mmCIF file of C-alpha atoms in Angstrom:
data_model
loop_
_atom_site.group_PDB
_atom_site.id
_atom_site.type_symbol
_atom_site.label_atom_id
_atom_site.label_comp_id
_atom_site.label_asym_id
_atom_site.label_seq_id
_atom_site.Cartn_x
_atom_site.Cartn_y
_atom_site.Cartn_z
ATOM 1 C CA UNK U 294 -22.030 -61.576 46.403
ATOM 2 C CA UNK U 295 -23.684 -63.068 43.335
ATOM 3 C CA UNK U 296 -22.582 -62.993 40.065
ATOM 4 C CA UNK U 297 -24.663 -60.214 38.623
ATOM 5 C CA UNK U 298 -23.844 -57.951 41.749
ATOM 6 C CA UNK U 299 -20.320 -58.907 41.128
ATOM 7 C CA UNK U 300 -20.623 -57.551 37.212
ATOM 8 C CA UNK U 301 -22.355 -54.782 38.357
ATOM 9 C CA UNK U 302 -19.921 -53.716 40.677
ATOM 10 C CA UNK U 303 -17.027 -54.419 38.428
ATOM 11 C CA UNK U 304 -19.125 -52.408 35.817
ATOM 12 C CA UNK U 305 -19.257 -49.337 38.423
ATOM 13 C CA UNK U 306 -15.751 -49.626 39.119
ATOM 14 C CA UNK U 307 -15.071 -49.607 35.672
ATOM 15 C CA UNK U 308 -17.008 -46.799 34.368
ATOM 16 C CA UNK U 309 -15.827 -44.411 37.662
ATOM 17 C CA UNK U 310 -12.222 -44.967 36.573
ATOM 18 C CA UNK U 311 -12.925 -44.359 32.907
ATOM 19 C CA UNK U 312 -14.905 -41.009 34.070
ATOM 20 C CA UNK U 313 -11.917 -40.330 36.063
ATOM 21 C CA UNK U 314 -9.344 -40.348 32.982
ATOM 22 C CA UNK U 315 -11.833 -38.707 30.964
ATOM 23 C CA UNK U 316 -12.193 -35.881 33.717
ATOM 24 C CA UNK U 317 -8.388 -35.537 33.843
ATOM 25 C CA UNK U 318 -8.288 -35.516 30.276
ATOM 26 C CA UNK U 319 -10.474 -33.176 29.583
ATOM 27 C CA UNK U 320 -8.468 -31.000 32.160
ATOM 28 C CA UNK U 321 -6.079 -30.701 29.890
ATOM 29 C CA UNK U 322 -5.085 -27.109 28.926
ATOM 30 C CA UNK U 323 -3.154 -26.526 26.135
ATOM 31 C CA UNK U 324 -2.110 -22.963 24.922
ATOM 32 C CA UNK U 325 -0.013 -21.757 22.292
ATOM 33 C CA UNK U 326 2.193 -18.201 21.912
ATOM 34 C CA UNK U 327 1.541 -16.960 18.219
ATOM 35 C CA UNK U 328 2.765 -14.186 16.641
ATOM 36 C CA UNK U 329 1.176 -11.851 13.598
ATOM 37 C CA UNK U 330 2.822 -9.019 12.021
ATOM 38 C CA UNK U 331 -1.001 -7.482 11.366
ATOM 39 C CA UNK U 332 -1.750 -4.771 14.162
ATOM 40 C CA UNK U 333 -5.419 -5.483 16.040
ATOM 41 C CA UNK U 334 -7.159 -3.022 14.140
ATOM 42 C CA UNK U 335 -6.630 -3.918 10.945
ATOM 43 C CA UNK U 336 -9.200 -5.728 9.056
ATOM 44 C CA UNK U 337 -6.593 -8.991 8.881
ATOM 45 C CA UNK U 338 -5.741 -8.301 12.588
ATOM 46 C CA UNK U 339 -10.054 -8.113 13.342
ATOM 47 C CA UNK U 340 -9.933 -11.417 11.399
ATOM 48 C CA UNK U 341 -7.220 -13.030 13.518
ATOM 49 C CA UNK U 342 -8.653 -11.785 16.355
ATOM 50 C CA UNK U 343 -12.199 -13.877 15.211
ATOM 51 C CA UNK U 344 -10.060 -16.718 14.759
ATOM 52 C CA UNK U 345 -8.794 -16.932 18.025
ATOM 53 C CA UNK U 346 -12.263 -16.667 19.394
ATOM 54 C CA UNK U 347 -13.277 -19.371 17.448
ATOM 55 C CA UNK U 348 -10.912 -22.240 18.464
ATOM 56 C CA UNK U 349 -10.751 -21.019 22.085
ATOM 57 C CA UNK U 350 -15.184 -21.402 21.822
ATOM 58 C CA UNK U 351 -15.036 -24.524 20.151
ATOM 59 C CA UNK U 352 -12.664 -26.096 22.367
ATOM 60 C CA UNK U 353 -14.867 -25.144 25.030
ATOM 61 C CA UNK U 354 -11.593 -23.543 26.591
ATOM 62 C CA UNK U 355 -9.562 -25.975 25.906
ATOM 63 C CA UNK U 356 -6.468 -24.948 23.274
ATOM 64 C CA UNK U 357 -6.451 -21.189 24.540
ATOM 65 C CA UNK U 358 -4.271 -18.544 21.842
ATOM 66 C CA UNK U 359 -2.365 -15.736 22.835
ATOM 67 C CA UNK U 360 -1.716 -13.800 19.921
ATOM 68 C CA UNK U 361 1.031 -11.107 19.397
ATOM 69 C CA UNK U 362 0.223 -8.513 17.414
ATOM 70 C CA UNK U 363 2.236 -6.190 15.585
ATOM 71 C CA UNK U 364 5.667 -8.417 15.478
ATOM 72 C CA UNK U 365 5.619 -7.450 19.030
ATOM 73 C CA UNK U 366 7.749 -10.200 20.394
ATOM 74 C CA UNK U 367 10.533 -10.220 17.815
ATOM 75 C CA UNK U 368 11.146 -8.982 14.016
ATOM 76 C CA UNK U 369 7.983 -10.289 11.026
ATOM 77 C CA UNK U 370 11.217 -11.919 9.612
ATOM 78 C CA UNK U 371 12.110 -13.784 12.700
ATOM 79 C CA UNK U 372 8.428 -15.083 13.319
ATOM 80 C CA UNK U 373 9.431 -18.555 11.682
ATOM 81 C CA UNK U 374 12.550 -18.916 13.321
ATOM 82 C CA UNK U 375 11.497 -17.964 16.649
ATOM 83 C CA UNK U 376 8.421 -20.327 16.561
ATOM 84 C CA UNK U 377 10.390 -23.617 15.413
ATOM 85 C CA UNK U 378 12.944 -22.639 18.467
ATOM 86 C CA UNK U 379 10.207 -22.652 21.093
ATOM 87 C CA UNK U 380 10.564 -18.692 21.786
ATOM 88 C CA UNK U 381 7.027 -18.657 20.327
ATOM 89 C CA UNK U 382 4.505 -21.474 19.320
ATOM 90 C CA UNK U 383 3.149 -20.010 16.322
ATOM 91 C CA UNK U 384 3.849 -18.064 12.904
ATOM 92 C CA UNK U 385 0.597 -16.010 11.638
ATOM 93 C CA UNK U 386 3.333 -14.187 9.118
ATOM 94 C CA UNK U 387 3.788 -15.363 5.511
ATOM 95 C CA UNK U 388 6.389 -17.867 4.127
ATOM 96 C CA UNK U 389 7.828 -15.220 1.850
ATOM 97 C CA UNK U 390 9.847 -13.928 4.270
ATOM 98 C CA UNK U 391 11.604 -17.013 4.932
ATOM 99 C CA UNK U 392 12.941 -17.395 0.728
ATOM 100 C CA UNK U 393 16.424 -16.536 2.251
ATOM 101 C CA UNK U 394 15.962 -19.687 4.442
ATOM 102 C CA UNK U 395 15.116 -22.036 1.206
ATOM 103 C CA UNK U 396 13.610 -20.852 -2.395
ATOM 104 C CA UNK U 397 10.787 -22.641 -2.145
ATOM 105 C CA UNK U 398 9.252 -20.648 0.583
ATOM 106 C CA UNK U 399 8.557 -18.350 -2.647
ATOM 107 C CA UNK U 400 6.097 -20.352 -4.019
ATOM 108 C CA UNK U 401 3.898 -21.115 -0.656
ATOM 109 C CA UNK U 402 4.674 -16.947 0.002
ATOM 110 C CA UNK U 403 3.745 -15.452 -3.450
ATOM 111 C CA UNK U 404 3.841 -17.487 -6.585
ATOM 112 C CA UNK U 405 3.941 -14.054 -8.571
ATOM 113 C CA UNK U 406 1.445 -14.687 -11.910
ATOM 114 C CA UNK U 407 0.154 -17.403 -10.774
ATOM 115 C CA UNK U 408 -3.399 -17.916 -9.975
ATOM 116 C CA UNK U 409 -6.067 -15.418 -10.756
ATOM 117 C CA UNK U 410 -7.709 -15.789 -7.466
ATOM 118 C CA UNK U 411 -7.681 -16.816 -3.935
ATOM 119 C CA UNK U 412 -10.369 -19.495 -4.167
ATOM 120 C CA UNK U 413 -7.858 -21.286 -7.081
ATOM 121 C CA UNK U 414 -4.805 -20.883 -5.018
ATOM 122 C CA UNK U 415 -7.026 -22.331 -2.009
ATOM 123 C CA UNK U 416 -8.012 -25.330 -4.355
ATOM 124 C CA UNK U 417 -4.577 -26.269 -5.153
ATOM 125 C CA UNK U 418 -3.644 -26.046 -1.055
ATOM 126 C CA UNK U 419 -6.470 -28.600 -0.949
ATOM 127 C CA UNK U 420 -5.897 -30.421 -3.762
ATOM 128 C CA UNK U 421 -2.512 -32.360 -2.999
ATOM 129 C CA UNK U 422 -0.560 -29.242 -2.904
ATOM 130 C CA UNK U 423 -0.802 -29.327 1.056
ATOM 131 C CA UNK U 424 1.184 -32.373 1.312
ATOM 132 C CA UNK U 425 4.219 -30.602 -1.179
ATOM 133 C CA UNK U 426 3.788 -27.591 1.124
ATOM 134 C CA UNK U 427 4.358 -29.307 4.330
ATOM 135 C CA UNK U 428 7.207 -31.204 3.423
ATOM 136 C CA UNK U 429 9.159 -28.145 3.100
ATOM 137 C CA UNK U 430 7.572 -26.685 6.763
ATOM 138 C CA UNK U 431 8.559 -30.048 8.301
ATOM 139 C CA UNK U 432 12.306 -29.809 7.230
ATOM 140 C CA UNK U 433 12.446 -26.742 9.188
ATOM 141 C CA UNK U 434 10.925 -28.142 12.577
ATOM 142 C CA UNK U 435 6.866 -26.600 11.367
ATOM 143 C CA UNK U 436 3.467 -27.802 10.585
ATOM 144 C CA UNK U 437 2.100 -26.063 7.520
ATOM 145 C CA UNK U 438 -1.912 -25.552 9.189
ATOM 146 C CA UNK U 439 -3.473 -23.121 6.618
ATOM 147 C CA UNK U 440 -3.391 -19.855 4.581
ATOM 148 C CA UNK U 441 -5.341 -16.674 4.570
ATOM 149 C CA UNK U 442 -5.136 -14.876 1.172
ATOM 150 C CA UNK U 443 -6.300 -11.540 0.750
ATOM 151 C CA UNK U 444 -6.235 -11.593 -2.965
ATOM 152 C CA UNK U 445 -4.790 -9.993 -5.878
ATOM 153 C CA UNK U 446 -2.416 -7.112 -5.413
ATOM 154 C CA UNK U 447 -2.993 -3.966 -7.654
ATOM 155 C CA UNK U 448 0.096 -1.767 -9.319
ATOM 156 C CA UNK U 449 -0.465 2.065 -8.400
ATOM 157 C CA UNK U 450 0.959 4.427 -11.615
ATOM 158 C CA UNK U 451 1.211 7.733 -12.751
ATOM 159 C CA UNK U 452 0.616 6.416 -16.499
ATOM 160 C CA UNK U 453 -1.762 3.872 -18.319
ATOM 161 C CA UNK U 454 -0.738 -0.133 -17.418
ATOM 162 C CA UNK U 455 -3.421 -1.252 -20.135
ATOM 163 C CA UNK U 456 -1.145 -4.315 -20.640
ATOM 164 C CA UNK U 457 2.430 -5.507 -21.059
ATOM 165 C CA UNK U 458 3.698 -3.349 -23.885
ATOM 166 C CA UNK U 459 3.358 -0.669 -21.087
ATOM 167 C CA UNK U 460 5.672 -2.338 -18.732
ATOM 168 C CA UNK U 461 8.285 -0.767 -20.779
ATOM 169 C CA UNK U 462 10.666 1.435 -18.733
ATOM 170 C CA UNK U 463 8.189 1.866 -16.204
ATOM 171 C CA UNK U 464 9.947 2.307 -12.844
ATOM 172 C CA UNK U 465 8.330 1.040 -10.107
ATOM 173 C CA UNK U 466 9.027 0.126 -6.760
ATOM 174 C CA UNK U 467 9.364 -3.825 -5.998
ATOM 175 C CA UNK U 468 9.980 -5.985 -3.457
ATOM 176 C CA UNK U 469 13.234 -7.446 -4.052
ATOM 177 C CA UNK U 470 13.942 -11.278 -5.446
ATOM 178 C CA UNK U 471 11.867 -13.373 -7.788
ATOM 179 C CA UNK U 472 9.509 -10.007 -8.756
ATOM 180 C CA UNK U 473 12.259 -7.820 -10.408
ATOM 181 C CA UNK U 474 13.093 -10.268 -12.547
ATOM 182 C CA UNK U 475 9.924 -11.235 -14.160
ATOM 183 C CA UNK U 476 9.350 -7.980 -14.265
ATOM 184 C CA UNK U 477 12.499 -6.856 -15.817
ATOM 185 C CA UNK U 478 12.412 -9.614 -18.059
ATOM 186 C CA UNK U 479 9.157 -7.832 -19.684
ATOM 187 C CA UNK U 480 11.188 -4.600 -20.183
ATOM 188 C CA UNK U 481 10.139 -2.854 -16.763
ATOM 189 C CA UNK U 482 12.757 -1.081 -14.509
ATOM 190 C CA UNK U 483 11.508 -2.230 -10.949
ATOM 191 C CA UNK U 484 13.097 -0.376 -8.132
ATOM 192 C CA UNK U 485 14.028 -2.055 -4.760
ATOM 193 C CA UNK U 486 12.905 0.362 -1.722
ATOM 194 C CA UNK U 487 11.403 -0.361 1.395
ATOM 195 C CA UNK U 488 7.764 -0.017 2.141
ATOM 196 C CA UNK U 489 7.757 3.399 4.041
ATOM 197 C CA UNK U 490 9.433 4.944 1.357
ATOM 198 C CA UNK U 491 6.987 4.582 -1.342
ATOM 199 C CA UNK U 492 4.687 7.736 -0.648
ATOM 200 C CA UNK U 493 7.800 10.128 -1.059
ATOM 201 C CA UNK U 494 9.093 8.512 -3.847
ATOM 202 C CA UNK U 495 5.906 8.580 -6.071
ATOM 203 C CA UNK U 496 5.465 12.403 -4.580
ATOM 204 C CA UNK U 497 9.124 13.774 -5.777
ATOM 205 C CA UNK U 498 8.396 11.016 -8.902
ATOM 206 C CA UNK U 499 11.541 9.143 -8.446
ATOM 207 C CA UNK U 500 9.270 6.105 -9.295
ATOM 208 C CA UNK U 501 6.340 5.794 -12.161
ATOM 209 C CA UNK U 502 4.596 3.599 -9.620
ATOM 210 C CA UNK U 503 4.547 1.131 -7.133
ATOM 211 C CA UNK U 504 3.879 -2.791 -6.376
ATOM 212 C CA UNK U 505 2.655 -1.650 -2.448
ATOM 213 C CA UNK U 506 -1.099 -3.872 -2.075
ATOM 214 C CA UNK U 507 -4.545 -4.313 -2.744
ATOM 215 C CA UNK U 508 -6.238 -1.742 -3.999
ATOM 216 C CA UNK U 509 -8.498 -0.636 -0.568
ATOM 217 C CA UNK U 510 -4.783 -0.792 1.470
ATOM 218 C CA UNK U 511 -3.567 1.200 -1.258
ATOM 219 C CA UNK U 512 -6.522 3.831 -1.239
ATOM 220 C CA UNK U 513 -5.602 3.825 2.746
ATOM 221 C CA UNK U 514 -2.295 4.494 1.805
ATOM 222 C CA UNK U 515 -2.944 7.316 -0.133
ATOM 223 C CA UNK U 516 -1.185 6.685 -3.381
ATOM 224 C CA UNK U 517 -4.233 7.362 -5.887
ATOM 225 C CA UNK U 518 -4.117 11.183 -4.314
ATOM 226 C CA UNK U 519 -0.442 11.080 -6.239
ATOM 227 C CA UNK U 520 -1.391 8.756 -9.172
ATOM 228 C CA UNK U 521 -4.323 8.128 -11.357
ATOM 229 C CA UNK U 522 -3.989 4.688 -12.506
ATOM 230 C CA UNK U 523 -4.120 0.948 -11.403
ATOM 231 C CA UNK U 524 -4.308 -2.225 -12.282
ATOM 232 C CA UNK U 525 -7.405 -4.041 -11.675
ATOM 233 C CA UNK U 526 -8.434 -6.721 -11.024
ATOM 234 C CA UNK U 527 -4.641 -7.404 -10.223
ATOM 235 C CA UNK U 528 -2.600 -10.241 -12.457
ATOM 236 C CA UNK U 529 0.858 -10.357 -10.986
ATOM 237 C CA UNK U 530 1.089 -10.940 -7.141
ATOM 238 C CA UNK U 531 -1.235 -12.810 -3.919
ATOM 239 C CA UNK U 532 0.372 -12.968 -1.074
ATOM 240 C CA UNK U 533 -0.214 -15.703 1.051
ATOM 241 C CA UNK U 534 -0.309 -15.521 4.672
ATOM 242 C CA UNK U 535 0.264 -18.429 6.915
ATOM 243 C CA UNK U 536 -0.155 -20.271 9.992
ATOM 244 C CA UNK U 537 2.418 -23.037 10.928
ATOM 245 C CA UNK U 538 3.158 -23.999 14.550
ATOM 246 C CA UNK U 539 6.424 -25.521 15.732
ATOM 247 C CA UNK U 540 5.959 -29.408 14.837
ATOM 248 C CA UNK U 541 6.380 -30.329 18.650
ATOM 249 C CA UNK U 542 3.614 -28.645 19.816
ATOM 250 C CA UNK U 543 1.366 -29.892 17.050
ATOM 251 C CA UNK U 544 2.352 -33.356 17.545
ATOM 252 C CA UNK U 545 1.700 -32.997 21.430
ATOM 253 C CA UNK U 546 -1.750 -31.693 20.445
ATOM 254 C CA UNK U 547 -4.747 -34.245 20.728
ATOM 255 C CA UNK U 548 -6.458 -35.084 17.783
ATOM 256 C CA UNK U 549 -9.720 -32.846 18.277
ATOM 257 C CA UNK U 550 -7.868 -29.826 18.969
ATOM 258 C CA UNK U 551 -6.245 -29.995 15.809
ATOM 259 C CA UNK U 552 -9.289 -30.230 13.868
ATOM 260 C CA UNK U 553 -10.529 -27.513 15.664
ATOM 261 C CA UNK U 554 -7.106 -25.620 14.240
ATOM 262 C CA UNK U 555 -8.220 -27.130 11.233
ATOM 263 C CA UNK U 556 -11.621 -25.893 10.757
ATOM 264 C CA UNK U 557 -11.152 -22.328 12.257
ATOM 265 C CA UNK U 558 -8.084 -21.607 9.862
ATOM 266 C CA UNK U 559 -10.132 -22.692 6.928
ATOM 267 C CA UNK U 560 -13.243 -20.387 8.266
ATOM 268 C CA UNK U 561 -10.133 -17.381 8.318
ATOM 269 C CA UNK U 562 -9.306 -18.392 4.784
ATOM 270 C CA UNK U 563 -12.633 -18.187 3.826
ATOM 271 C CA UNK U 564 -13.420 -14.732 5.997
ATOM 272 C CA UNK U 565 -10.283 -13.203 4.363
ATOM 273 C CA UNK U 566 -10.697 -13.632 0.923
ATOM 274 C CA UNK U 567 -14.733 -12.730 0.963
ATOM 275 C CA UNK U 568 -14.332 -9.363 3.508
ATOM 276 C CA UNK U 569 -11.428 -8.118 1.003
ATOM 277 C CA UNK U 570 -13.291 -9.005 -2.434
ATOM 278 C CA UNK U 571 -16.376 -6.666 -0.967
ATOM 279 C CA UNK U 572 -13.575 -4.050 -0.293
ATOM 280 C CA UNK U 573 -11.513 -3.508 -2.778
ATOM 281 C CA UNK U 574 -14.760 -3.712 -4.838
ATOM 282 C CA UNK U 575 -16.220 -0.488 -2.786
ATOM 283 C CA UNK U 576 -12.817 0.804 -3.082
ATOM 284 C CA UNK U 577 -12.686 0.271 -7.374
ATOM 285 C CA UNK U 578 -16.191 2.090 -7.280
ATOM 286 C CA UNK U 579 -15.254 5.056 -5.139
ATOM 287 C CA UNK U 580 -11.381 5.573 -7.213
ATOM 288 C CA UNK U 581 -13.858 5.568 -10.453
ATOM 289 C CA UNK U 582 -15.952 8.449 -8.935
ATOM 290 C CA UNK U 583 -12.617 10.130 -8.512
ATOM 291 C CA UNK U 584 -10.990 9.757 -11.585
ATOM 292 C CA UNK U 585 -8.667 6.946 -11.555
ATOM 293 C CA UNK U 586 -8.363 4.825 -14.301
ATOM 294 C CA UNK U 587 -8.732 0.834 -13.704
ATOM 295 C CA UNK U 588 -7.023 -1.059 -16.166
ATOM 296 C CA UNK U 589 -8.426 -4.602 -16.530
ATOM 297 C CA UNK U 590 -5.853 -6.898 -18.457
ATOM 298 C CA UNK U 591 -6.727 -9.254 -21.344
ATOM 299 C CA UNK U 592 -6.589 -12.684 -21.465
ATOM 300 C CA UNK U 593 -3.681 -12.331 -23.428
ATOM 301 C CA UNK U 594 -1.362 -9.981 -21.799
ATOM 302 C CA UNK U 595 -2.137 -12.151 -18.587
ATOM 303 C CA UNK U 596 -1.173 -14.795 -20.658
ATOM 304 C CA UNK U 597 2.184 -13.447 -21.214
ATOM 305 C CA UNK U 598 2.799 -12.264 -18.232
ATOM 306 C CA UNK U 599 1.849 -15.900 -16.559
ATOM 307 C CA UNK U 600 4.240 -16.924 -19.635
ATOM 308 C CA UNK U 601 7.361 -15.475 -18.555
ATOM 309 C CA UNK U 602 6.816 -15.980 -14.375
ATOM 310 C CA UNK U 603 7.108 -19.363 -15.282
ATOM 311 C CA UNK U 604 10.209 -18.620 -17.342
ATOM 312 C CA UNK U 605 11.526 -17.419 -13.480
ATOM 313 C CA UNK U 606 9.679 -20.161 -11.568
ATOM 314 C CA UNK U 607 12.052 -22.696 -13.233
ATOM 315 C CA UNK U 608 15.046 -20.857 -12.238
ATOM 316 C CA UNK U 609 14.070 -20.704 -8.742
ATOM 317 C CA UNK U 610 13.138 -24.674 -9.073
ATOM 318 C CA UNK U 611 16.243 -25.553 -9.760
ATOM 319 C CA UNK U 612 17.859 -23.962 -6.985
ATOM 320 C CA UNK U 613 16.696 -26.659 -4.674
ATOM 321 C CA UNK U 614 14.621 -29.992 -4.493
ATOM 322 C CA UNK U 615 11.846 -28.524 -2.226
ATOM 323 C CA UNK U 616 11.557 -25.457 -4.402
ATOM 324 C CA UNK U 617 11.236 -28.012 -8.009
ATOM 325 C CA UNK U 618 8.761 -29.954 -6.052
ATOM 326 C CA UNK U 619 6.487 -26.923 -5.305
ATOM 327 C CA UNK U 620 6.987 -25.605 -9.268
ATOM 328 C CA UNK U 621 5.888 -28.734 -10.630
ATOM 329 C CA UNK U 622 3.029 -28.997 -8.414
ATOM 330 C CA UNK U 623 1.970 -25.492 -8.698
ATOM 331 C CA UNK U 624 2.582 -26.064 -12.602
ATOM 332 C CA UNK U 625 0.776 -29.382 -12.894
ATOM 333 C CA UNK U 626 -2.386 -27.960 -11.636
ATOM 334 C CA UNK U 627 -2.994 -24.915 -13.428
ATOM 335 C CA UNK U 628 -2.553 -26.669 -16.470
ATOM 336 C CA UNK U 629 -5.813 -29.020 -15.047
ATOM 337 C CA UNK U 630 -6.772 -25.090 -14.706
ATOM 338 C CA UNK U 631 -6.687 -24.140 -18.032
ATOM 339 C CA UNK U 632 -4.396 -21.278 -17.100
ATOM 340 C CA UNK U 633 -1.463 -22.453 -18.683
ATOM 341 C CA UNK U 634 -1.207 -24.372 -21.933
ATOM 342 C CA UNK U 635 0.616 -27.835 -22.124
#
């Protein structure tokens, strides 16, 4: 054999085994168990769903999802805990509900006066705040991979909320922890209750109002047949949801697939905040029609209100390091905002 038939043949060789591996590595299947406490027919739970589609298609099969809906496998509040132990892969939930864990899950969960809207709290995500984020998902065995914000939350009242002198001794219900006492500080009586309990309590007026959600999930709620006022666009609360996945799993992922993660949980992010803008806009116009009164605050009163969260955010900061790193980044860049003076 000559030498070009011998290079040719080694060249053969070479390429079949290289096929081979990339064959067997292509073979590769990778799925991963996450849970979401949003039921399927939701609009977030339509908008998981999409995501799921969209990194199975783009993986060409590849990473495959199975998504729990409705906290089916354990408790919302067990989501994390359950996904960095390997019962699940995956937490579609929302860092808030791990605060008991460490404080500075507040402030990846719902900085409370904060931004103004989803895109800013996106751009500091994006903008070095990921890195802060992660830090504190890592500690706990996770990889931070995105949010999905639905926007600003609206307060549901019986009387005018035209700014903050009205905050005084208006009892509303609150979800407990860093809320109450920014709100409390401002002369407010915020209430403690669970969820489900809202509808009757604003019905037998044991409450002036209520922190529940957005306006449209309020509407579907059915406070504003009880009450005729709301605050809107909201000022004090955005929840953000997230997806982390147990760090092993990530790490075992290959480098495409996560990308793929990547890119789909930004296109969620982006779906989320747009399909909820368009509704609680329909929703504003339609409460209008009826009656209810929107009340828009000023600069100013948002002002103060951003004024003394902050007073609050410092007292969380200090409670641990990974909660004063998260503050200072959070506080660092909406200053380069122009949302908070200094």
């Amino acid at each position: 054999m000559n030498t070009m038939k011998k290079s040719l043949t080694g060249l053969l060789v070479a390429g079949m085994v290289a096929g081979t591996g990339f064959a067997a590595a292509a073979a590769d299947v990778y799925t991963l168990r996450i849970q979401t406490h949003y039921a399927p027919e939701t609009v977030s739970g339509k908008l998981a769903g999409q995501f799921v589609d969209d990194v199975q298609t783009m993986s060409n099969g590849q990473l495959k999802i199975e998504m729990f809906y409705s906290s089916s496998v354990v408790k919302s509040v067990e989501t994390f805990d359950a996904a960095a132990t390997g019962i699940l892969d995956g937490d579609m939930t929302g860092g808030a509900y791990q605060t008991g864990k460490n404080p500075a899950f507040q402030f990846v969960g719902d900085i409370m006066g904060g931004y103004d809207t989803p895109w800013q709290q996106y751009a500091w995500l994006y903008n070095g705040g990921f890195e802060a984020a992660n830090q504190l998902y890592n500690k706990y065995d996770m990889e931070l991979i995105g949010w999905w914000v639905y926007g600003q939350e609206s307060l549901a009242a019986s009387k005018p909320l035209k700014g903050i002198a009205d905050l005084k001794d208006f009892k509303f219900r609150s979800p407990p922890g860093l809320e109450t006492e920014i709100f409390a500080s401002l002369g407010a009586k915020p209430i403690v209750m669970d969820f489900t309990e809202i509808f009757t309590a604003l019905e037998t007026k044991i409450i002036d109002g209520a922190d529940a959600s957005g306006l449209a999930n309020n509407v579907g709620l059915g406070l504003y047949d009880l009450v005729k006022h709301a605050t809107y666009p909201g000022f004090h609360s955005m929840p953000s949801d997230h997806l982390a996945i147990n760090k092993a799993k990530w790490d075992a992922l290959p480098e495409h697939l996560k990308r793929i993660m990547q890119v789909a949980m930004q296109k969620l992010a982006f779906q989320t905040a747009m399909t909820f803008e368009i509704k609680n806009t329909e929703a504003a116009a339609k409460l209008r029609a009826q009656g209810v009164t929107l009340h828009n605050w000023s600069d100013e009163d948002r002002a103060k209100f951003r004024a003394a969260a902050q007073g609050a955010w410092q007292g969380w900061a200090d409670k641990t390091p990974e909660a004063r790193a998260l503050v200072d980044s959070h506080v660092k860049f909406l200053k380069q905002l122009g949302l908070i003076s200094g």
